Coordinates of C-alpha atoms and ligand atoms in Angstrom, one line a residue:
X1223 CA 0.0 0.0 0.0
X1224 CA 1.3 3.6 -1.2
X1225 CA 0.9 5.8 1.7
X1226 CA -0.1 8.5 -0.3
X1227 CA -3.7 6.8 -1.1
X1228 CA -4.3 5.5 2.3
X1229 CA -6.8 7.7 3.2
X1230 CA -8.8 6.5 0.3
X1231 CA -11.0 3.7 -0.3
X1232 CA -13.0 1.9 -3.2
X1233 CA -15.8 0.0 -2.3
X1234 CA -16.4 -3.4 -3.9
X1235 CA -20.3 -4.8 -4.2
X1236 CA -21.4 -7.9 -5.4
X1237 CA -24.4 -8.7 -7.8
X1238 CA -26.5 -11.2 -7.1
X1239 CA -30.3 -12.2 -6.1
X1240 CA -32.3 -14.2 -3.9
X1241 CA -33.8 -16.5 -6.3
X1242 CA -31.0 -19.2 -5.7
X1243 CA -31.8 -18.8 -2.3
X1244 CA -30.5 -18.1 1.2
X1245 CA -27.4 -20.7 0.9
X1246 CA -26.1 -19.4 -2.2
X1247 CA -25.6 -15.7 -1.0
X1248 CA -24.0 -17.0 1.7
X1249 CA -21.6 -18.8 -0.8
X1250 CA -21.3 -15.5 -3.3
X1251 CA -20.4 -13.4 0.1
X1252 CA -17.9 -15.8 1.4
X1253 CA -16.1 -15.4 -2.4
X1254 CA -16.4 -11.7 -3.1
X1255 CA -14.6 -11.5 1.0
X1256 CA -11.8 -14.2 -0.5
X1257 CA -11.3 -11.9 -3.3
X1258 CA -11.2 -8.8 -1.9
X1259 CA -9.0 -10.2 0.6
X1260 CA -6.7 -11.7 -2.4
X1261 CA -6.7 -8.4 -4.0
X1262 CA -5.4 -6.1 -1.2
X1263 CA -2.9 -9.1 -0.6
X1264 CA -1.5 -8.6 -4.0
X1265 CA 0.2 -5.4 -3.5
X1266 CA -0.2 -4.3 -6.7
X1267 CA -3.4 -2.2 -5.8
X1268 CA -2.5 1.4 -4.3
X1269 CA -5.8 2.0 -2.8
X1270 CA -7.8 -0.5 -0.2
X1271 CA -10.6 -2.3 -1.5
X1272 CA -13.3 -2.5 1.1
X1273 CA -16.1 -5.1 0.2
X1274 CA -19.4 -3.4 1.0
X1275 CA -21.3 -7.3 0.4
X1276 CA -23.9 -8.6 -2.0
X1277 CA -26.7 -6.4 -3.2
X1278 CA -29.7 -8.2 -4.0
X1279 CA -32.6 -5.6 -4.6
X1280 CA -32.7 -2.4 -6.1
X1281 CA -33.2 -0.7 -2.8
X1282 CA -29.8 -2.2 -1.7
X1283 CA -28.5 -1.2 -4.5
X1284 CA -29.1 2.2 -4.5
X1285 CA -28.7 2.4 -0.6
X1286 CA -25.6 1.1 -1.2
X1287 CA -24.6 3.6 -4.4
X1288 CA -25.9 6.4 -2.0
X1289 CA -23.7 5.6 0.9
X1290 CA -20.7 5.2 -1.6
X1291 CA -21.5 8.8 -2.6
X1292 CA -21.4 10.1 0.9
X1293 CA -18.9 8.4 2.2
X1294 CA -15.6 10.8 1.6
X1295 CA -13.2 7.8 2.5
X1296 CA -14.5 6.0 -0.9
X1297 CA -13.0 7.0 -4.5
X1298 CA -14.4 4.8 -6.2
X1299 CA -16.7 1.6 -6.9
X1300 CA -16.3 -1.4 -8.1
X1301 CA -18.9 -3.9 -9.1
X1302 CA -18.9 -7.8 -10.0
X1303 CA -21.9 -10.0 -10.5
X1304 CA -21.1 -13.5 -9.2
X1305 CA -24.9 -14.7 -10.1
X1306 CA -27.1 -13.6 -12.5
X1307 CA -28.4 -10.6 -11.1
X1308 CA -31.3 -9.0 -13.7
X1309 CA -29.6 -5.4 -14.1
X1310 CA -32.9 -3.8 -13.3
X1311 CA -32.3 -3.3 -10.1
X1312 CA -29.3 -1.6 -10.9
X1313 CA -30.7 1.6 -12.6
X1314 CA -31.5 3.7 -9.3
X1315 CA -28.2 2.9 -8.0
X1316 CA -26.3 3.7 -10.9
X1317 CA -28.2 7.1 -11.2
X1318 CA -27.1 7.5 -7.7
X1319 CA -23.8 7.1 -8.6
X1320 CA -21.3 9.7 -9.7
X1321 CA -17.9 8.4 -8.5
X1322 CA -15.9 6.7 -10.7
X1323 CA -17.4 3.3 -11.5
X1324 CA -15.2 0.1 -12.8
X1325 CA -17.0 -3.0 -13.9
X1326 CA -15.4 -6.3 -13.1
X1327 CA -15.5 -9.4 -15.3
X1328 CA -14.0 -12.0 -13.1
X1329 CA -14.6 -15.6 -11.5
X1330 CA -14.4 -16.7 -8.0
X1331 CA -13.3 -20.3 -10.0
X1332 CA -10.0 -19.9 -12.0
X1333 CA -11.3 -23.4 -14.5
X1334 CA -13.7 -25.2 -14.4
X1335 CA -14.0 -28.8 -12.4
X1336 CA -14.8 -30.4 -15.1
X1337 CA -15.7 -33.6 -13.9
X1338 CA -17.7 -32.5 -10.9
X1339 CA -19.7 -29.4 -12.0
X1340 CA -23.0 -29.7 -11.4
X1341 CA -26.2 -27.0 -11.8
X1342 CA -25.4 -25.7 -8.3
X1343 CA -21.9 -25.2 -9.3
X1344 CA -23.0 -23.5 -12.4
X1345 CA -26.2 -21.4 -10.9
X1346 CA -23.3 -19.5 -8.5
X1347 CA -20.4 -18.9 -10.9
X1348 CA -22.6 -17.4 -13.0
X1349 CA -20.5 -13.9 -13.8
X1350 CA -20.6 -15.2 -17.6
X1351 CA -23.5 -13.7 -18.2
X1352 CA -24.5 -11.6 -15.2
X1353 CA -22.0 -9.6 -15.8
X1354 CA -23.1 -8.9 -19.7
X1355 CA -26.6 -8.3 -18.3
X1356 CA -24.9 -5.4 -15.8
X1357 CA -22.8 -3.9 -18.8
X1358 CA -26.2 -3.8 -20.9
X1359 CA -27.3 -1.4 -18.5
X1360 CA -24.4 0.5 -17.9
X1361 CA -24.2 0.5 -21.9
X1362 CA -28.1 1.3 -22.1
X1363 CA -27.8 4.4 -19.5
X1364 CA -24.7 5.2 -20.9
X1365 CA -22.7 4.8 -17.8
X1366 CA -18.9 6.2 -17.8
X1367 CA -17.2 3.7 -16.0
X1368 CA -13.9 1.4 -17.0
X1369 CA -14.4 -2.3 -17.7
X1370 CA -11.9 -4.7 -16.6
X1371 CA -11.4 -8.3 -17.9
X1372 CA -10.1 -11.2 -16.5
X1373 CA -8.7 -13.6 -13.6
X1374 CA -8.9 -11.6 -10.0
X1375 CA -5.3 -13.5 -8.9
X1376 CA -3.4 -12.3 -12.7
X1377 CA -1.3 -9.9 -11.6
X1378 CA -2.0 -8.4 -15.4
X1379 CA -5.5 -7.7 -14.3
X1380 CA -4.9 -6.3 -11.1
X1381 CA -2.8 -3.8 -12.8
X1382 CA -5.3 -2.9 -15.0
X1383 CA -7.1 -2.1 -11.8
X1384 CA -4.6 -0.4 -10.1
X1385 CA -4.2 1.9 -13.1
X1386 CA -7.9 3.2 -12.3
X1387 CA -7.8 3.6 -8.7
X1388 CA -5.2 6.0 -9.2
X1389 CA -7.0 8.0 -11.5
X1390 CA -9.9 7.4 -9.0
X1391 CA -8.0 8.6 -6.1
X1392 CA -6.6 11.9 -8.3
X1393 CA -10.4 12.9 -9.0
X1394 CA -11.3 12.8 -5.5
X1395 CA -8.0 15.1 -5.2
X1396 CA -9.0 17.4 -8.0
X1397 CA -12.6 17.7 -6.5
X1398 CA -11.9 20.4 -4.6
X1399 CA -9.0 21.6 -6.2
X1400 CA -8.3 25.4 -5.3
X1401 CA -5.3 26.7 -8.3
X1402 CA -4.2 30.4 -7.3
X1403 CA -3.2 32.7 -10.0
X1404 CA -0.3 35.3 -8.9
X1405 CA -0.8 37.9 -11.8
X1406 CA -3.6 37.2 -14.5
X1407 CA -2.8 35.3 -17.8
X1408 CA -0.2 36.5 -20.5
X1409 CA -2.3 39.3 -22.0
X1410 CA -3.8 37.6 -25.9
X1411 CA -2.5 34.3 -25.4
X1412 CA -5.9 32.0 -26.9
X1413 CA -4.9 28.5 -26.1
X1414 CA -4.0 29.2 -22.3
X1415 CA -7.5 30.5 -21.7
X1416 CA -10.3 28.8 -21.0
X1417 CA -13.9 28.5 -19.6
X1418 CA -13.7 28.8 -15.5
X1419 CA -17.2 28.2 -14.3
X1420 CA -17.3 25.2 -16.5
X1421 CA -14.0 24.1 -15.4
X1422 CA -15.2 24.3 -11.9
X1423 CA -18.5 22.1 -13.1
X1424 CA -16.3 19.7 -15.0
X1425 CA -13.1 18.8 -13.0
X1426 CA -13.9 20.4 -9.7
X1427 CA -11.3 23.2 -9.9
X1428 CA -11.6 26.7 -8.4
X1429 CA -9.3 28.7 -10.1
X1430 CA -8.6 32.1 -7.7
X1431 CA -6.9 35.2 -8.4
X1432 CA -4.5 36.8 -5.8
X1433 CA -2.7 40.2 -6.5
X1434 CA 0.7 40.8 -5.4
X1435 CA -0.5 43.2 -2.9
X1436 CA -1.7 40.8 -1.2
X1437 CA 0.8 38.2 -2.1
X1438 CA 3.5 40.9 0.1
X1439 CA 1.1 40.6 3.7
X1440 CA 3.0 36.3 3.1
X1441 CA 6.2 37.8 2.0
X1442 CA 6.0 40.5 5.0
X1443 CA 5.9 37.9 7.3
X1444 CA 8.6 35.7 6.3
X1445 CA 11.5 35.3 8.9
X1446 CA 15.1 35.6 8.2
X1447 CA 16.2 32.4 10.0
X1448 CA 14.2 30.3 8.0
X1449 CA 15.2 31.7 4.4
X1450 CA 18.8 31.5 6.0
X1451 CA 17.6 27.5 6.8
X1452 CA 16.2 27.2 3.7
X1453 CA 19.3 28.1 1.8
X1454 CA 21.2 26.0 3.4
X1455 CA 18.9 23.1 2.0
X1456 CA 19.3 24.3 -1.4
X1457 CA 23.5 23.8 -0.8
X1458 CA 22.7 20.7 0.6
X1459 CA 20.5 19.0 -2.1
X1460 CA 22.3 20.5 -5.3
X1461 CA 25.4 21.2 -6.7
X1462 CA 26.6 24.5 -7.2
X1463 CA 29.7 26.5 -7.4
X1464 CA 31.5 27.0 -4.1
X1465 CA 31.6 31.0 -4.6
X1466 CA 27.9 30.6 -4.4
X1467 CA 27.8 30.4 -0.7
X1468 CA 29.8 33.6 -0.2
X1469 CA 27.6 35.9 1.5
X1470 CA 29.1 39.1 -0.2
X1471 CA 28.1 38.2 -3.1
X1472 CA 25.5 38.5 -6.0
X1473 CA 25.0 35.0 -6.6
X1474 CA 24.4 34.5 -2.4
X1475 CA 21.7 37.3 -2.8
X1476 CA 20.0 36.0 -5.9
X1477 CA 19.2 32.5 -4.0
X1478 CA 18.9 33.7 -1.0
X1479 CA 15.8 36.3 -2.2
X1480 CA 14.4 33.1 -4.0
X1481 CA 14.4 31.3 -0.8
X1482 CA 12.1 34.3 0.2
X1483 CA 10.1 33.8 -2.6
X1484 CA 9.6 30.4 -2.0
X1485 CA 8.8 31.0 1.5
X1486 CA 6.3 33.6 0.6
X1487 CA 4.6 31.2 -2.4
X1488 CA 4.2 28.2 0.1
X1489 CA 2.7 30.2 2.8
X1490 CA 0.1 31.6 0.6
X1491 CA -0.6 28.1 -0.7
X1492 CA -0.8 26.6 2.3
X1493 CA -3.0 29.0 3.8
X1494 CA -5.3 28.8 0.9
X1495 CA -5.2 25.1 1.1
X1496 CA -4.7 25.4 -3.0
X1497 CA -3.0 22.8 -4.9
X1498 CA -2.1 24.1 -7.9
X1499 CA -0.4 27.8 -8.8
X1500 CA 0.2 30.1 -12.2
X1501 CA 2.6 33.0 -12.1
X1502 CA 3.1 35.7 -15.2
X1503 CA 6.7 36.6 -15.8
X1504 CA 5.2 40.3 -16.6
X1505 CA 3.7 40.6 -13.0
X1506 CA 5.9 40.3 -10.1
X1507 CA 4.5 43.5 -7.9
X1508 CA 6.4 46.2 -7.6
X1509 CA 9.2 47.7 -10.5
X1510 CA 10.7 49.4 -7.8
X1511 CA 12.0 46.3 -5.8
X1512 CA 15.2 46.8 -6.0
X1513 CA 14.8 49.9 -4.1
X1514 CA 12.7 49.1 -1.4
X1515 CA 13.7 45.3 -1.0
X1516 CA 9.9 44.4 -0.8
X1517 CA 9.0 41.4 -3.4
X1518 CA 10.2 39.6 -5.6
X1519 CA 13.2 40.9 -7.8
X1520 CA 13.6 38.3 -9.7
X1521 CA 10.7 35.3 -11.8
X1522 CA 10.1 32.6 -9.0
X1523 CA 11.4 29.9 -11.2
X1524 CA 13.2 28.0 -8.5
X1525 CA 10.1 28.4 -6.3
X1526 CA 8.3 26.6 -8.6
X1527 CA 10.7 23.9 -9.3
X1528 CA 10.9 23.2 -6.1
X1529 CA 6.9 23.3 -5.2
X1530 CA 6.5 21.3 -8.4
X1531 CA 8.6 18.5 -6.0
X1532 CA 6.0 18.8 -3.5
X1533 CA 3.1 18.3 -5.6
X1534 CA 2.2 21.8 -6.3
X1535 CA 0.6 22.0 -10.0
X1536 CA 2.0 24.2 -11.8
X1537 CA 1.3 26.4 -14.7
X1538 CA 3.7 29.1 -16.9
X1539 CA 1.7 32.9 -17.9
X1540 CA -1.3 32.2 -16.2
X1541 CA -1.9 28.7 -17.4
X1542 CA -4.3 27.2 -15.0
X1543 CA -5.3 24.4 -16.9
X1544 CA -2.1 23.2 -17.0
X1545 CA -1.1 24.1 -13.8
X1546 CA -4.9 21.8 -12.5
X1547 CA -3.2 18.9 -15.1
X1548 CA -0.2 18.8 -13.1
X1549 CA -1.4 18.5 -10.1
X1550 CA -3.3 15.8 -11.1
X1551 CA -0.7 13.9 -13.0
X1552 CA 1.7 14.1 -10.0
X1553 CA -1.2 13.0 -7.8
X1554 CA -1.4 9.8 -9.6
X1555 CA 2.2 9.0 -10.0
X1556 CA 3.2 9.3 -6.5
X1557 CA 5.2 6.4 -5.0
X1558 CA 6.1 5.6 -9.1
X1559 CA 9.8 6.1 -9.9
X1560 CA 10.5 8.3 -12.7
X1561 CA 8.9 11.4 -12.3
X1562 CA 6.8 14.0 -13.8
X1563 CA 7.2 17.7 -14.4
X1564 CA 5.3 20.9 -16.7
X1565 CA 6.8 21.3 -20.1
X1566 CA 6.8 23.6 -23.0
X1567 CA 7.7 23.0 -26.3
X1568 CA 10.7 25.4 -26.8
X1569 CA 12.8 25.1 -29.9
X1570 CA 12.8 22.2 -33.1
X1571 CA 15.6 20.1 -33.8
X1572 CA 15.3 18.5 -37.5
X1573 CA 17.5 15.5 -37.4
X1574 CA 15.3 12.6 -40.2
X1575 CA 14.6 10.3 -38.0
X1576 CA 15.6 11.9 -34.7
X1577 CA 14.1 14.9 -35.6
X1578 CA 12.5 16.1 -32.1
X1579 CA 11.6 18.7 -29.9
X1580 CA 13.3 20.5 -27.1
X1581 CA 11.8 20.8 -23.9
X1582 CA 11.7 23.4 -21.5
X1583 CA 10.6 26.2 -20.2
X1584 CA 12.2 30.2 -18.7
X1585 CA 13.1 27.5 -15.5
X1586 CA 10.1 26.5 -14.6
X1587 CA 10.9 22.4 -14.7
X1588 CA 10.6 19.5 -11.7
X1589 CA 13.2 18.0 -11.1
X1590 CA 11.5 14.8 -10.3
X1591 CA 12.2 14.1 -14.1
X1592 CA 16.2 14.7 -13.9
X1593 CA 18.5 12.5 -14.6
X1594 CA 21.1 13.3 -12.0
X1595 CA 21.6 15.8 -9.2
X1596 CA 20.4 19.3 -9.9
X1597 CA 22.5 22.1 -10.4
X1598 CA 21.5 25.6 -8.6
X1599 CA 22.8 27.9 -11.0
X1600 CA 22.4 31.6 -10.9
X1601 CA 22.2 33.4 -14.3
X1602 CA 21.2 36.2 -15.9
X1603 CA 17.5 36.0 -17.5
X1604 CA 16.6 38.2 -20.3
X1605 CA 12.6 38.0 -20.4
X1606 CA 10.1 39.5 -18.9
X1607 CA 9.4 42.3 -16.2
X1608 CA 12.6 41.4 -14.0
X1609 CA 15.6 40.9 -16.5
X1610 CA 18.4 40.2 -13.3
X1611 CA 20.3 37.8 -12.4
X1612 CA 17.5 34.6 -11.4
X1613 CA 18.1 31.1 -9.5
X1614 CA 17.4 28.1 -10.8
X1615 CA 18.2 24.2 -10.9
X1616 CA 19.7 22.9 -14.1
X1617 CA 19.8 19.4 -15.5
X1618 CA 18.7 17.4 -18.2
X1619 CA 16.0 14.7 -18.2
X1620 CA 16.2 10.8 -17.6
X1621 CA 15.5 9.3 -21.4
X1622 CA 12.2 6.7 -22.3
X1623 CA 9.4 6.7 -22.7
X1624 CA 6.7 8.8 -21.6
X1625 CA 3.1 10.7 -22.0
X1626 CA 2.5 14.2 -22.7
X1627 CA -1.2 15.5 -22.3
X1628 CA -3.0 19.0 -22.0
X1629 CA -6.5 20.3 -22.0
X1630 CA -8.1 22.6 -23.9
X1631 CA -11.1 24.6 -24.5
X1632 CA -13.1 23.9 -27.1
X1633 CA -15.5 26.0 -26.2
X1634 CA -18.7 24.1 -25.0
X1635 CA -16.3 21.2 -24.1
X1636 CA -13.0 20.0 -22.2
X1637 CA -10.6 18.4 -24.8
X1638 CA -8.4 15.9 -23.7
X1639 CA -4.9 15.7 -26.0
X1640 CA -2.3 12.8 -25.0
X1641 CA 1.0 12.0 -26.9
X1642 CA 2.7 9.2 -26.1
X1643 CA 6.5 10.7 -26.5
X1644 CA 10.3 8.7 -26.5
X1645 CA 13.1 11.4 -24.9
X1646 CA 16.4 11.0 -25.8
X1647 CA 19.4 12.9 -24.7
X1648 CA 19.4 15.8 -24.2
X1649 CA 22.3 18.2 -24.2
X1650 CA 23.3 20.9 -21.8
X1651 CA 22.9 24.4 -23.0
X1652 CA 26.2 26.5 -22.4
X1653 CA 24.6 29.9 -23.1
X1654 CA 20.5 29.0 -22.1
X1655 CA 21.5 27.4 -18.6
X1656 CA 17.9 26.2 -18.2
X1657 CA 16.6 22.4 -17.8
X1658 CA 15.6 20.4 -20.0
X1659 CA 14.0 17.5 -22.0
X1660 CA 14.2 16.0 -25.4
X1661 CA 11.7 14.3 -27.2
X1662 CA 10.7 12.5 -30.6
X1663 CA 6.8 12.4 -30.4
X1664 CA 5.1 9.1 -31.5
X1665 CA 4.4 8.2 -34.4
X1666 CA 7.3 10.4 -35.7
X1667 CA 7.9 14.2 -35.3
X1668 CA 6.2 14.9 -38.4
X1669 CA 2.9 13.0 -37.6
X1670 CA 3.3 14.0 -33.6
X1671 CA 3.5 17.5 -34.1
X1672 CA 1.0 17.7 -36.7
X1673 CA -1.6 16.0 -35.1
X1674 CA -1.3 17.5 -31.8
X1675 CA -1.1 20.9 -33.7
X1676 CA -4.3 20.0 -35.6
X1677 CA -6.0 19.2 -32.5
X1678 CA -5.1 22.5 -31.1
X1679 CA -2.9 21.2 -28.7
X1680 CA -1.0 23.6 -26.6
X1681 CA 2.1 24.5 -26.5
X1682 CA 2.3 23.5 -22.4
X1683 CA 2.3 20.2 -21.6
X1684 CA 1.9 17.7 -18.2
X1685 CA 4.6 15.1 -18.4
X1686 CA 5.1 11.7 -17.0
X1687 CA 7.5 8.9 -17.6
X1688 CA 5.3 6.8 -15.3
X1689 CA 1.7 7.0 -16.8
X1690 CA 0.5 5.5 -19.7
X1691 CA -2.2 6.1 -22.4
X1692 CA -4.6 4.3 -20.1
X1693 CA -4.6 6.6 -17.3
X1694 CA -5.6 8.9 -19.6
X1695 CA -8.4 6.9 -20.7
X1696 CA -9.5 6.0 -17.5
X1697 CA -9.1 10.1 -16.6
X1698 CA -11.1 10.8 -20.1
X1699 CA -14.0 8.6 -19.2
X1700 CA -14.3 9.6 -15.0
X1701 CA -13.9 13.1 -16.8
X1702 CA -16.6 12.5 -19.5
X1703 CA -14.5 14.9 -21.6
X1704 CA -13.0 14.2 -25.4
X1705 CA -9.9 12.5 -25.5
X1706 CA -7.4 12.3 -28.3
X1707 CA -4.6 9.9 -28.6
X1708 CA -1.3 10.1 -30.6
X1709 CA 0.8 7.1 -30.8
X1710 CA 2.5 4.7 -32.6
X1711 CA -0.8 4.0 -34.6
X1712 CA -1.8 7.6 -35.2
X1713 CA -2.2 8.4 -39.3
X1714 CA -3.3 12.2 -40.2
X1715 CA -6.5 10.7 -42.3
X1716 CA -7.5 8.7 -39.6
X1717 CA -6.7 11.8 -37.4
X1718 CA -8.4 14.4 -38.9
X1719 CA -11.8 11.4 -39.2
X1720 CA -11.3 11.5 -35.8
X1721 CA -12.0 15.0 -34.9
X1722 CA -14.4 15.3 -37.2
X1723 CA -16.4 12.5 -36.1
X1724 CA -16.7 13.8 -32.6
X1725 CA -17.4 17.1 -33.3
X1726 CA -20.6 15.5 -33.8
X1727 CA -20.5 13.2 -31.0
X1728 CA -19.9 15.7 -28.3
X1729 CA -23.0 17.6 -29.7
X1730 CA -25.1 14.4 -29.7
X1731 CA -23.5 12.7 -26.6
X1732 CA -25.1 15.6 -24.8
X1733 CA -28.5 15.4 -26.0
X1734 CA -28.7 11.5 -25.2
X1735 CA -27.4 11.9 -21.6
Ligands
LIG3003 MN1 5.0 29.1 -21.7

């Protein structure tokens, strides 16, 4: 168990009825216990399953399916139907129901005993057909939920499982999501943008605003002795150059102040209980910092690199979406090894074959995706309302494979775009000491780029070397928003179908729901 999901839960209910009588329950309840039991002993799942028993009415159905929805512990549901149970009964319950919802197609028996099956045998391991008469009703009220295949002791399908409850457990975590803004969004930018109230409707978020004015009553109260702690961290965790540590100089100021910064930007956080965070490199209160010593004289890039670590979302010129996307990408990969991190697509390399994209962003990278220890560098930083000397961590990015996704509006829907990506190594950058990745998107560059361009993709992306295409799916579905995918498979004609067919879908998807 991942300690990060133990305060979360997803029930497990049986299917079944009372027209095998008494006995047979019994039986069914004794098995769905076993398997529960078998499942958290697996280790494989992240979050406990907690089996809720049978339900064998529609009023225990939907008692049950109300519960689930009251209960905050609970993520998530999971049903199986041992017996036949007539899916009927099901259709209050599944109204009921707005968590995330998975559908189990499994048996208690792993083969059958062939030579002593008998009708009693075959009236309780009966999951071959109730559970097609469960996912004709979930089809028929066109239920979101994931359906999952197979043997309950495969470690294959328990993964398959454990792929959802962590998507489970990060929509719990993005229901009350609260993303601050510290300065508005980079003034015209289109594809940063987006519809709030139906954000909030959608995916939970509450996306605030907080001006640097009040930003300064944090920053006011930040005590010397723990920026002077907090430095001493940064020498601690990263390399840097020995003359960095000497107090008379520049360099000692620069991190110093962004210790401040980082300080200030936690405390608001905190306070706000937000999870997620934008800044605008054109809004840092006041010009005249310098002078009076009072803000921040410099972008917060090492700030945000270093919040990133924590599990702060994070999103460049006021990119909330992004900065929402994050959060919930790193939500979902805790406790997995590689590491996710914000990205924007900075500069093209045209190499054939290899031809990929550079990764970056002003400094504003985790470095949960580096490939060796960070270097705090301090250099000077040419862009935006501060150009001074800045802090930040430098380093280049494991290689593999990985998933880029983003969000857009559409407006009148969420678009969901997800690029499967390979990076390959990257270089260091002499004269833009920045960090960095470098990646060929699947298919190829040419077909990558040009779908997710076509898509209108943005230019921001949430990264992960952990999760795969079917996070996303299960994300999509829980979501109920549009998802694109661009892998190994993707073809522009079958691309461009694609968006053009659910253009239509979207508009009819909501009339039939
Ligand atoms: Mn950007």
């Amino acid at each position: 168990m991942i300690k990060a999901f133990e305060n979360y839960e997803i029930w497990f209910v049986t299917g079944a009825q009372l027209l095998y009588g008494g006995d047979a329950v019994v039986q069914v309840d004794g098995h769905s216990s076993a398997m529960v039991e078998g499942m958290n002993a697996s280790g494989i799942l992240p979050v406990k399953v907690v089996y809720k028993g049978t339900a064998n009415s529609s009023n225990e159905v939907a008692d049950i399916m109300s519960a689930a929805e009251a209960d905050k512990k609970c993520v998530g549901v999971i049903t199986w139907m041992h017996t036949f149970s007539p899916a009927k009964m099901w259709i209050h319950g599944m109204q009921k129901l707005r968590k995330p919802l998975l559908h189990f197609h499994t048996q208690y028996n792993e083969e059958i005993p062939w030579e002593t099956m008998d009708m009693d045998f075959m009236n309780l391991n009966q999951s071959a057909h109730g559970d097609r008469e469960f996912g004709h009703i979930l089809a028929r009220m066109r239920k979101n939920h994931k359906t999952v295949v197979g043997y309950w002791k495969d470690p294959k399908t328990l993964e398959h499982i454990a792929v959802w409850q962590r998507v489970a457990a990060a929509w719990a975590d993005s229901q009350d999501m609260r993303i601050i803004r510290f300065g508005d969004q980079m003034n015209n930018v289109a594809v940063t943008d987006g519809d709030k109230v139906e954000a909030e409707m959608r995916f939970g978020y509450h996306v605030d605003y907080m001006p640097f004015s009040e930003v300064m009553t944090y920053f006011d109260k930040v005590e010397d002795k723990d920026v002077d702690d907090l430095v001493a961290v940064y020498f601690s965790e990263y390399d840097h150059a020995p003359e960095l540590e000497d107090k008379a100089s520049e360099g000692y100021r620069k991190v110093w102040n962004s210790a401040k910064a980082e300080l200030t930007l936690r405390a608001v956080l905190k306070d706000k209980n937000a999870k997620a965070f934008t800044t605008n490199f054109d809004d840092l209160g006041d010009v005249n910092v310098n002078e009076t010593g009072r803000g921040f004289d410099q972008i917060p890039g090492l700030a945000s690199q270093r919040l990133m670590v924590e599990g702060y979302g994070f999103g460049a010129e006021g990119d909330w979406k992004s900065a929402a996307l994050c959060r919930t990408v790193w939500f979902m990969s805790q406790g997995l090894p590689k590491g996710c991190s914000f990205l924007e697509d900075y500069t093209l390399h045209f190499d054939g074959e290899q031809s990929a994209i550079l990764q970056a962003h002003m400094l504003e990278i985790c470095p949960l995706i580096a490939d060796a220890r960070p270097k705090l560098e301090v250099h000077h930083l040419g862009i935006g309302v501060r150009k001074e000397q800045t802090a930040r961590l430098v380093f280049t990015s494991k290689t593999g494979d990985g998933v880029a996704a983003t969000v857009v509006d559409m407006g009148g829907r969420f678009r969901l775009i997800v690029n499967e990506v390979r990076c390959i190594e990257s270089k260091p950058l002499p004269k833009l000491p920045v960090a960095s990745a470098l990646w060929i998107p699947k298919p190829n560059f040419e077909i990558g780029a040009g779908a997710w361009i076509m898509a209108g993709g943005t230019h921001h992306s949430c990264f992960s070397y952990d999760l795969t295409p079917e996070y996303w799916e299960d994300y999509a579905e829980i979501a109920d928003i549009e998802m694109l995918l661009i892998n190994d498979e993707t073809t522009i004609p079958n691309f461009k179908r694609d968006l053009r067919i659910n253009e239509i879908y979207y508009m009819l998807n909501k009339a039939l729901k």
